[in-house]
Amino acid sequence: MSITLSHQSALDVVRMLRTDGTSIQEMDYGRLAKPSSWVGKRLDGRSFASPRWRWPQPKAGRPLHVFVPEEAARMRGVHMRSHVSPPNLPPHSILWLDEFSSVVCPELLFVQMAQTFSLPMLVMLGHELCGHFSRCANNPCGGPVAEDIPAATSVERLSNYLGALGRARGLPHAKKALRYIGDHALSVPEAVLATIYALPASESGYGMGPVTLNERVVLGDASVHSGKTCRYPDIMFSFAPVGINYDGEGHLDLSEVQSLVTRALHASSNDRPELEAALRKKLVDIRAKVVDDNVRGRQLAARGRVVFPVTKEDVENGDCLDELTLQLLFCARTVFGADTSTYEKTLNDTLLKRDRDDLLDALTSRQRYGESSYGSM
């Protein structure tokens, strides 16, 4: 059997690989396959039931997308979708999976998904591919997110590939989205914030781009408290040395404190000392985190950067995020002399706010998967 996966099927595979710890940039290159079945069999939906096939299977509502070299090589099947390769495909456009299959590279995948994704969702995908997190293939919006993993590509690699591709469906849309994508997003919330801040008002964003993610700020001598010589603010803006750090729901791990307290209360006399010791250690860890957060803010301020903490509750409420953004702009204007009038005008426009709230709903997945007018993840 020989087949090259593309579009949504390729995105599923890339997410599967990244979640399992595979570095996409270290994968071997392959070739664009002309689809063929197992020896002596016709290639159809049943071909993928073999235990030798390790990748997504064609099914209702989730067809298998296959990349083919020519029109005559199109596959036929109820839950199969064939896509003909554009001419003069750049080198290294295909990655080897196993002896039976290959997949389009992340750069080509980005162009392919530009054919169906809205601009905001394509920017989110770009942050994912250029960042150090990956959504779950089976449940992109509600499933677990893998973090602290190698990036699948970079803004530079995407830019070079789009420039070499020539004519292809989705290419203009992909080039437009690339303006708002940055490298090094570490989590979904960071990508959400980078997306909505970078997108222009015409695309329901704040129009405050470009933004930089996790910029390295050298501190000099190591801190007495933290021992760190560098800090990495989640997002910094270009119009003034102001930025934000995201502190999520699990930032201080209070849920674990609650769990330990509950377990200690109901534990036997033999088990209680161990749980109480674990609780004391957890409280020490949380206090250390609080101290480190304060030290981080001081260190960045001492180097001329004002970084605002942003919470999960800010990101999940458009009014709260607007209020925080106005405070950030006030700081940029009064402390650093930046002209923030255009950004403030966008914030105070009632119609733009409504669109921005809808986009925030979509980006934070508060709408059910598949129901967002911005396209699926």
Tab-separated table of C-alpha atoms in Angstrom:
chain	number	residue	atom	x	y	z
A	1	MET	CA	0.000	0.000	0.000
A	2	SER	CA	1.169	3.527	-0.745
A	3	ILE	CA	-0.608	6.782	0.111
A	4	THR	CA	0.140	10.431	0.992
A	5	LEU	CA	-2.125	12.110	3.530
A	6	SER	CA	-3.098	15.761	3.266
A	7	HIS	CA	-5.415	18.488	4.583
A	8	GLN	CA	-7.365	17.573	7.755
A	9	SER	CA	-6.006	14.014	7.761
A	10	ALA	CA	-2.464	15.382	7.656
A	11	LEU	CA	-3.273	17.796	10.482
A	12	ASP	CA	-4.545	14.864	12.547
A	13	VAL	CA	-1.321	12.959	11.864
A	14	VAL	CA	0.911	15.929	12.707
A	15	ARG	CA	-0.941	16.353	15.997
A	16	MET	CA	-0.666	12.632	16.756
A	17	LEU	CA	3.071	12.690	16.103
A	18	ARG	CA	3.752	15.838	18.106
A	19	THR	CA	1.666	14.607	21.051
A	20	ASP	CA	3.757	11.431	21.051
A	21	GLY	CA	6.952	13.513	21.213
A	22	THR	CA	8.078	13.264	17.587
A	23	SER	CA	10.062	16.247	16.304
A	24	ILE	CA	8.491	17.013	12.931
A	25	GLN	CA	11.528	18.978	11.780
A	26	GLU	CA	13.725	15.913	12.269
A	27	MET	CA	11.567	13.564	10.187
A	28	ASP	CA	12.878	12.112	6.933
A	29	TYR	CA	11.568	13.411	3.648
A	30	GLY	CA	9.452	11.171	1.459
A	31	ARG	CA	7.833	11.300	-1.944
A	32	LEU	CA	4.372	12.053	-3.208
A	33	ALA	CA	2.802	8.634	-3.679
A	34	LYS	CA	0.491	7.436	-6.392
A	35	PRO	CA	-2.177	5.662	-4.291
A	36	SER	CA	-2.029	1.867	-4.361
A	37	SER	CA	-3.559	-0.881	-2.224
A	38	TRP	CA	-2.191	-3.970	-0.530
A	39	VAL	CA	-0.988	-6.566	-2.987
A	40	GLY	CA	-3.882	-8.142	-4.878
A	41	LYS	CA	-6.558	-5.910	-3.353
A	42	ARG	CA	-8.579	-2.928	-4.516
A	43	LEU	CA	-7.962	0.324	-2.656
A	44	ASP	CA	-11.142	1.319	-0.832
A	45	GLY	CA	-12.344	2.174	2.672
A	46	ARG	CA	-11.829	-1.409	3.869
A	47	SER	CA	-8.116	-1.202	3.029
A	48	PHE	CA	-7.555	0.932	6.114
A	49	ALA	CA	-8.957	-1.658	8.535
A	50	SER	CA	-5.644	-3.537	8.360
A	51	PRO	CA	-3.589	-3.470	11.592
A	52	ARG	CA	-0.671	-2.326	9.439
A	53	TRP	CA	-2.444	1.011	8.919
A	54	ARG	CA	-1.655	3.245	11.943
A	55	TRP	CA	-3.218	6.509	10.817
A	56	PRO	CA	-6.742	8.026	10.667
A	57	GLN	CA	-9.364	5.898	8.987
A	58	PRO	CA	-12.025	7.199	6.605
A	59	LYS	CA	-15.411	7.572	8.285
A	60	ALA	CA	-18.618	9.552	8.061
A	61	GLY	CA	-18.039	13.178	9.015
A	62	ARG	CA	-14.259	12.720	8.948
A	63	PRO	CA	-13.199	11.696	5.424
A	64	LEU	CA	-9.648	10.636	4.651
A	65	HIS	CA	-7.837	13.303	2.636
A	66	VAL	CA	-5.293	11.992	0.149
A	67	PHE	CA	-2.745	13.967	-1.884
A	68	VAL	CA	-2.220	12.647	-5.422
A	69	PRO	CA	0.258	13.605	-8.159
A	70	GLU	CA	-2.264	13.837	-11.004
A	71	GLU	CA	-5.957	13.849	-11.847
A	72	ALA	CA	-5.885	10.229	-13.019
A	73	ALA	CA	-4.657	9.085	-9.590
A	74	ARG	CA	-7.741	10.335	-7.712
A	75	MET	CA	-9.207	7.782	-5.296
A	76	ARG	CA	-12.848	6.853	-5.255
A	77	GLY	CA	-14.672	6.175	-2.023
A	78	VAL	CA	-17.615	7.327	0.072
A	79	HIS	CA	-15.394	8.763	2.786
A	80	MET	CA	-12.338	9.590	0.682
A	81	ARG	CA	-11.264	12.993	-0.631
A	82	SER	CA	-8.505	13.332	-3.219
A	83	HIS	CA	-6.525	16.513	-3.802
A	84	VAL	CA	-4.341	16.936	-6.871
A	85	SER	CA	-0.886	18.390	-6.268
A	86	PRO	CA	-0.126	21.763	-7.838
A	87	PRO	CA	2.662	21.720	-10.451
A	88	ASN	CA	6.268	22.328	-9.411
A	89	LEU	CA	5.792	21.348	-5.789
A	90	PRO	CA	8.817	22.627	-3.794
A	91	PRO	CA	11.365	20.032	-2.642
A	92	HIS	CA	10.841	18.408	0.752
A	93	SER	CA	7.069	18.889	0.628
A	94	ILE	CA	6.407	15.301	1.741
A	95	LEU	CA	7.461	13.581	4.972
A	96	TRP	CA	7.945	9.820	5.313
A	97	LEU	CA	5.696	8.090	7.861
A	98	ASP	CA	6.258	4.380	7.290
A	99	GLU	CA	6.634	1.906	4.440
A	100	PHE	CA	2.986	2.399	3.486
A	101	SER	CA	2.367	6.096	3.971
A	102	SER	CA	3.648	9.660	3.895
A	103	VAL	CA	2.236	13.053	4.842
A	104	VAL	CA	2.529	16.611	3.564
A	105	CYS	CA	5.021	18.825	5.418
A	106	PRO	CA	3.706	21.410	7.926
A	107	GLU	CA	4.313	24.259	5.491
A	108	LEU	CA	2.197	22.673	2.751
A	109	LEU	CA	-0.372	21.642	5.353
A	110	PHE	CA	-0.703	25.294	6.368
A	111	VAL	CA	-1.534	26.260	2.779
A	112	GLN	CA	-4.007	23.401	2.474
A	113	MET	CA	-5.858	24.360	5.649
A	114	ALA	CA	-6.018	27.935	4.356
A	115	GLN	CA	-8.525	26.599	1.845
A	116	THR	CA	-11.092	25.999	4.591
A	117	PHE	CA	-10.055	27.835	7.767
A	118	SER	CA	-11.095	31.388	8.538
A	119	LEU	CA	-8.247	33.859	9.009
A	120	PRO	CA	-8.375	33.788	12.847
A	121	MET	CA	-8.367	29.982	12.982
A	122	LEU	CA	-5.563	29.831	10.414
A	123	VAL	CA	-3.511	32.220	12.558
A	124	MET	CA	-4.205	29.993	15.560
A	125	LEU	CA	-3.017	26.978	13.570
A	126	GLY	CA	0.115	28.899	12.595
A	127	HIS	CA	0.864	29.634	16.255
A	128	GLU	CA	0.370	25.944	17.016
A	129	LEU	CA	2.690	24.734	14.244
A	130	CYS	CA	5.327	27.385	15.039
A	131	GLY	CA	4.910	26.946	18.784
A	132	HIS	CA	5.644	24.389	21.440
A	133	PHE	CA	2.182	22.949	21.999
A	134	SER	CA	-0.190	20.708	20.075
A	135	ARG	CA	-3.898	20.128	20.271
A	136	CYS	CA	-5.386	16.645	20.491
A	137	ALA	CA	-6.129	15.114	17.082
A	138	ASN	CA	-9.366	13.440	18.206
A	139	ASN	CA	-10.719	16.396	20.172
A	140	PRO	CA	-8.928	19.618	19.215
A	141	CYS	CA	-11.036	21.915	21.387
A	142	GLY	CA	-11.814	19.779	24.427
A	143	GLY	CA	-9.019	17.237	24.573
A	144	PRO	CA	-5.662	17.379	26.352
A	145	VAL	CA	-2.994	19.707	24.980
A	146	ALA	CA	0.623	18.572	24.690
A	147	GLU	CA	3.096	21.255	25.795
A	148	ASP	CA	6.867	21.694	25.965
A	149	ILE	CA	7.384	19.986	22.601
A	150	PRO	CA	9.496	20.953	19.551
A	151	ALA	CA	7.943	23.339	17.036
A	152	ALA	CA	6.760	21.738	13.810
A	153	THR	CA	7.951	24.677	11.702
A	154	SER	CA	8.719	28.397	12.026
A	155	VAL	CA	7.543	31.689	10.577
A	156	GLU	CA	10.722	31.840	8.491
A	157	ARG	CA	10.215	28.347	7.084
A	158	LEU	CA	6.578	29.100	6.320
A	159	SER	CA	7.531	32.336	4.578
A	160	ASN	CA	10.221	30.650	2.480
A	161	TYR	CA	7.886	27.817	1.489
A	162	LEU	CA	5.018	30.114	0.526
A	163	GLY	CA	7.425	32.138	-1.586
A	164	ALA	CA	8.599	29.007	-3.418
A	165	LEU	CA	5.198	27.400	-3.912
A	166	GLY	CA	3.991	29.394	-6.899
A	167	ARG	CA	0.277	29.213	-7.624
A	168	ALA	CA	-1.871	27.094	-5.318
A	169	ARG	CA	-5.303	27.186	-3.756
A	170	GLY	CA	-5.224	28.851	-0.360
A	171	LEU	CA	-1.881	30.570	-0.960
A	172	PRO	CA	-3.106	34.224	-0.791
A	173	HIS	CA	-5.063	33.445	2.394
A	174	ALA	CA	-2.012	31.726	3.908
A	175	LYS	CA	0.234	34.703	3.095
A	176	LYS	CA	-2.233	37.074	4.739
A	177	ALA	CA	-2.422	34.938	7.893
A	178	LEU	CA	1.360	34.729	8.130
A	179	ARG	CA	1.535	38.467	8.933
A	180	TYR	CA	-0.074	37.798	12.314
A	181	ILE	CA	1.789	34.635	13.375
A	182	GLY	CA	4.758	34.474	15.720
A	183	ASP	CA	7.175	31.776	16.802
A	184	HIS	CA	7.427	30.226	20.284
A	185	ALA	CA	3.844	30.156	21.622
A	186	LEU	CA	3.959	27.819	24.625
A	187	SER	CA	0.251	27.151	25.120
A	188	VAL	CA	-3.222	27.589	23.663
A	189	PRO	CA	-3.999	30.660	25.843
A	190	GLU	CA	-0.805	32.358	24.648
A	191	ALA	CA	-1.822	31.652	21.054
A	192	VAL	CA	-5.333	33.003	21.704
A	193	LEU	CA	-3.975	36.240	23.151
A	194	ALA	CA	-1.366	36.642	20.411
A	195	THR	CA	-4.025	36.080	17.758
A	196	ILE	CA	-6.665	38.477	19.043
A	197	TYR	CA	-4.120	41.206	19.803
A	198	ALA	CA	-2.319	40.894	16.450
A	199	LEU	CA	-5.361	40.664	14.164
A	200	PRO	CA	-6.599	44.017	12.806
A	201	ALA	CA	-9.961	45.473	13.791
A	202	SER	CA	-11.319	44.465	10.380
A	203	GLU	CA	-10.739	40.836	11.445
A	204	SER	CA	-12.271	41.361	14.917
A	205	GLY	CA	-8.933	41.754	16.687
A	206	TYR	CA	-7.504	44.548	18.805
A	207	GLY	CA	-5.182	45.613	15.962
A	208	MET	CA	-2.215	45.966	18.326
A	209	GLY	CA	0.260	43.853	16.376
A	210	PRO	CA	2.867	42.849	15.684
A	211	VAL	CA	3.477	41.019	18.942
A	212	THR	CA	6.487	39.005	20.083
A	213	LEU	CA	6.080	35.765	22.010
A	214	ASN	CA	8.463	34.702	24.766
A	215	GLU	CA	11.162	37.213	23.959
A	216	ARG	CA	14.405	36.537	25.835
A	217	VAL	CA	15.146	39.331	28.311
A	218	VAL	CA	18.662	39.098	29.727
A	219	LEU	CA	18.824	40.041	33.406
A	220	GLY	CA	22.555	39.942	33.927
A	221	ASP	CA	23.515	38.480	37.288
A	222	ALA	CA	21.396	35.636	38.580
A	223	SER	CA	18.601	36.591	40.957
A	224	VAL	CA	19.096	35.758	44.645
A	225	HIS	CA	15.504	34.481	44.771
A	226	SER	CA	15.237	32.576	41.497
A	227	GLY	CA	18.781	31.997	40.304
A	228	LYS	CA	17.602	32.959	36.796
A	229	THR	CA	19.582	35.133	34.395
A	230	CYS	CA	16.810	35.491	31.779
A	231	ARG	CA	13.051	35.999	31.688
A	232	TYR	CA	10.607	35.337	28.859
A	233	PRO	CA	7.467	37.525	28.912
A	234	ASP	CA	4.627	35.701	27.164
A	235	ILE	CA	3.751	38.605	24.855
A	236	MET	CA	5.414	41.964	24.230
A	237	PHE	CA	3.975	44.725	22.067
A	238	SER	CA	5.887	46.778	19.510
A	239	PHE	CA	4.441	50.253	20.218
A	240	ALA	CA	5.841	50.414	23.782
A	241	PRO	CA	7.834	48.160	26.141
A	242	VAL	CA	4.673	46.721	27.673
A	243	GLY	CA	3.433	43.161	27.612
A	244	ILE	CA	1.472	40.405	29.331
A	245	ASN	CA	2.085	37.135	31.144
A	246	TYR	CA	-0.669	34.540	31.258
A	247	ASP	CA	-1.387	32.915	34.617
A	248	GLY	CA	-3.793	30.053	33.990
A	249	GLU	CA	-6.117	28.194	36.307
A	250	GLY	CA	-3.389	25.704	37.185
A	251	HIS	CA	-0.730	28.365	37.707
A	252	LEU	CA	-0.678	27.863	41.495
A	253	ASP	CA	-2.160	24.337	41.437
A	254	LEU	CA	-4.820	25.148	44.037
A	255	SER	CA	-6.905	22.177	42.916
A	256	GLU	CA	-4.167	19.852	44.169
A	257	VAL	CA	-4.233	21.620	47.541
A	258	GLN	CA	-7.977	21.022	47.749
A	259	SER	CA	-7.496	17.379	46.800
A	260	LEU	CA	-4.796	16.826	49.430
A	261	VAL	CA	-6.873	18.492	52.157
A	262	THR	CA	-9.919	16.380	51.289
A	263	ARG	CA	-7.900	13.174	51.215
A	264	ALA	CA	-6.182	14.004	54.527
A	265	LEU	CA	-9.511	14.673	56.224
A	266	HIS	CA	-10.852	11.269	55.203
A	267	ALA	CA	-7.607	9.302	55.519
A	268	SER	CA	-6.843	6.695	58.108
A	269	SER	CA	-4.485	7.556	60.941
A	270	ASN	CA	-1.732	5.607	59.155
A	271	ASP	CA	-2.068	7.486	55.853
A	272	ARG	CA	-2.701	10.971	57.242
A	273	PRO	CA	0.950	11.913	58.087
A	274	GLU	CA	2.087	11.242	54.531
A	275	LEU	CA	-0.755	13.319	53.060
A	276	GLU	CA	-0.131	16.157	55.506
A	277	ALA	CA	3.541	16.160	54.531
A	278	ALA	CA	2.552	16.317	50.865
A	279	LEU	CA	0.220	19.224	51.630
A	280	ARG	CA	2.974	21.142	53.440
A	281	LYS	CA	5.310	20.632	50.506
A	282	LYS	CA	2.648	21.782	48.044
A	283	LEU	CA	2.058	24.958	50.081
A	284	VAL	CA	5.802	25.640	50.093
A	285	ASP	CA	5.874	25.182	46.297
A	286	ILE	CA	2.933	27.554	45.829
A	287	ARG	CA	4.528	30.186	48.023
A	288	ALA	CA	7.742	29.877	46.024
A	289	LYS	CA	5.751	30.400	42.833
A	290	VAL	CA	4.093	33.532	44.243
A	291	VAL	CA	7.501	34.901	45.217
A	292	ASP	CA	8.942	34.085	41.793
A	293	ASP	CA	6.031	35.837	40.037
A	294	ASN	CA	6.708	38.997	42.040
A	295	VAL	CA	10.455	38.787	41.459
A	296	ARG	CA	9.854	38.330	37.719
A	297	GLY	CA	7.728	41.481	37.589
A	298	ARG	CA	10.375	43.486	39.445
A	299	GLN	CA	13.185	42.192	37.257
A	300	LEU	CA	11.369	43.082	34.052
A	301	ALA	CA	10.338	46.506	35.380
A	302	ALA	CA	13.946	47.218	36.336
A	303	ARG	CA	14.848	46.645	32.687
A	304	GLY	CA	12.186	49.001	31.402
A	305	ARG	CA	9.453	46.478	30.651
A	306	VAL	CA	6.038	46.617	32.272
A	307	VAL	CA	4.361	43.211	32.039
A	308	PHE	CA	0.739	42.822	33.138
A	309	PRO	CA	-0.466	39.480	34.549
A	310	VAL	CA	-3.469	38.072	32.668
A	311	THR	CA	-5.665	35.389	34.220
A	312	LYS	CA	-7.895	32.686	32.790
A	313	GLU	CA	-10.893	34.765	33.887
A	314	ASP	CA	-9.615	37.733	31.833
A	315	VAL	CA	-9.329	35.617	28.708
A	316	GLU	CA	-12.765	34.062	29.140
A	317	ASN	CA	-14.560	37.406	29.525
A	318	GLY	CA	-14.420	40.044	26.803
A	319	ASP	CA	-15.223	42.879	29.222
A	320	CYS	CA	-12.374	41.865	31.537
A	321	LEU	CA	-9.894	41.577	28.678
A	322	ASP	CA	-10.976	44.972	27.334
A	323	GLU	CA	-10.510	46.542	30.761
A	324	LEU	CA	-7.046	45.044	31.133
A	325	THR	CA	-6.132	46.188	27.617
A	326	LEU	CA	-7.216	49.754	28.384
A	327	GLN	CA	-5.022	49.702	31.496
A	328	LEU	CA	-2.107	48.443	29.405
A	329	LEU	CA	-2.664	51.213	26.833
A	330	PHE	CA	-2.923	53.829	29.589
A	331	CYS	CA	0.474	52.676	30.854
A	332	ALA	CA	1.968	52.784	27.342
A	333	ARG	CA	0.657	56.333	26.854
A	334	THR	CA	1.392	57.883	30.251
A	335	VAL	CA	4.630	56.112	31.131
A	336	PHE	CA	6.247	55.643	27.726
A	337	GLY	CA	4.581	58.378	25.656
A	338	ALA	CA	3.177	56.023	23.042
A	339	ASP	CA	0.357	57.157	20.768
A	340	THR	CA	-2.408	54.682	21.608
A	341	SER	CA	-5.348	56.669	20.208
A	342	THR	CA	-6.047	54.240	17.351
A	343	TYR	CA	-6.089	51.246	19.686
A	344	GLU	CA	-8.354	53.034	22.172
A	345	LYS	CA	-10.741	54.023	19.383
A	346	THR	CA	-11.015	50.360	18.396
A	347	LEU	CA	-11.671	49.365	21.998
A	348	ASN	CA	-14.443	51.939	22.415
A	349	ASP	CA	-16.281	51.037	19.182
A	350	THR	CA	-19.454	49.150	20.214
A	351	LEU	CA	-19.848	47.257	16.935
A	352	LEU	CA	-16.210	46.184	16.880
A	353	LYS	CA	-16.512	45.013	20.480
A	354	ARG	CA	-19.397	42.720	19.576
A	355	ASP	CA	-17.341	41.120	16.806
A	356	ARG	CA	-14.331	40.852	19.084
A	357	ASP	CA	-16.365	39.104	21.774
A	358	ASP	CA	-17.593	36.604	19.175
A	359	LEU	CA	-14.022	35.948	18.088
A	360	LEU	CA	-12.876	35.494	21.676
A	361	ASP	CA	-15.689	32.980	22.182
A	362	ALA	CA	-14.500	31.047	19.146
A	363	LEU	CA	-10.806	31.167	20.042
A	364	THR	CA	-11.394	30.013	23.598
A	365	SER	CA	-13.656	27.218	22.346
A	366	ARG	CA	-16.647	28.219	24.419
A	367	GLN	CA	-18.734	27.368	21.380
A	368	ARG	CA	-19.105	23.655	20.737
A	369	TYR	CA	-16.621	22.105	18.344
A	370	GLY	CA	-17.765	22.508	14.759
A	371	GLU	CA	-20.386	25.177	15.480
A	372	SER	CA	-18.168	28.252	15.331
A	373	SER	CA	-18.669	30.570	12.382
A	374	TYR	CA	-14.884	30.990	12.301
A	375	GLY	CA	-14.259	27.372	11.316
A	376	SER	CA	-13.112	24.334	13.270
A	377	MET	CA	-9.773	24.005	14.976
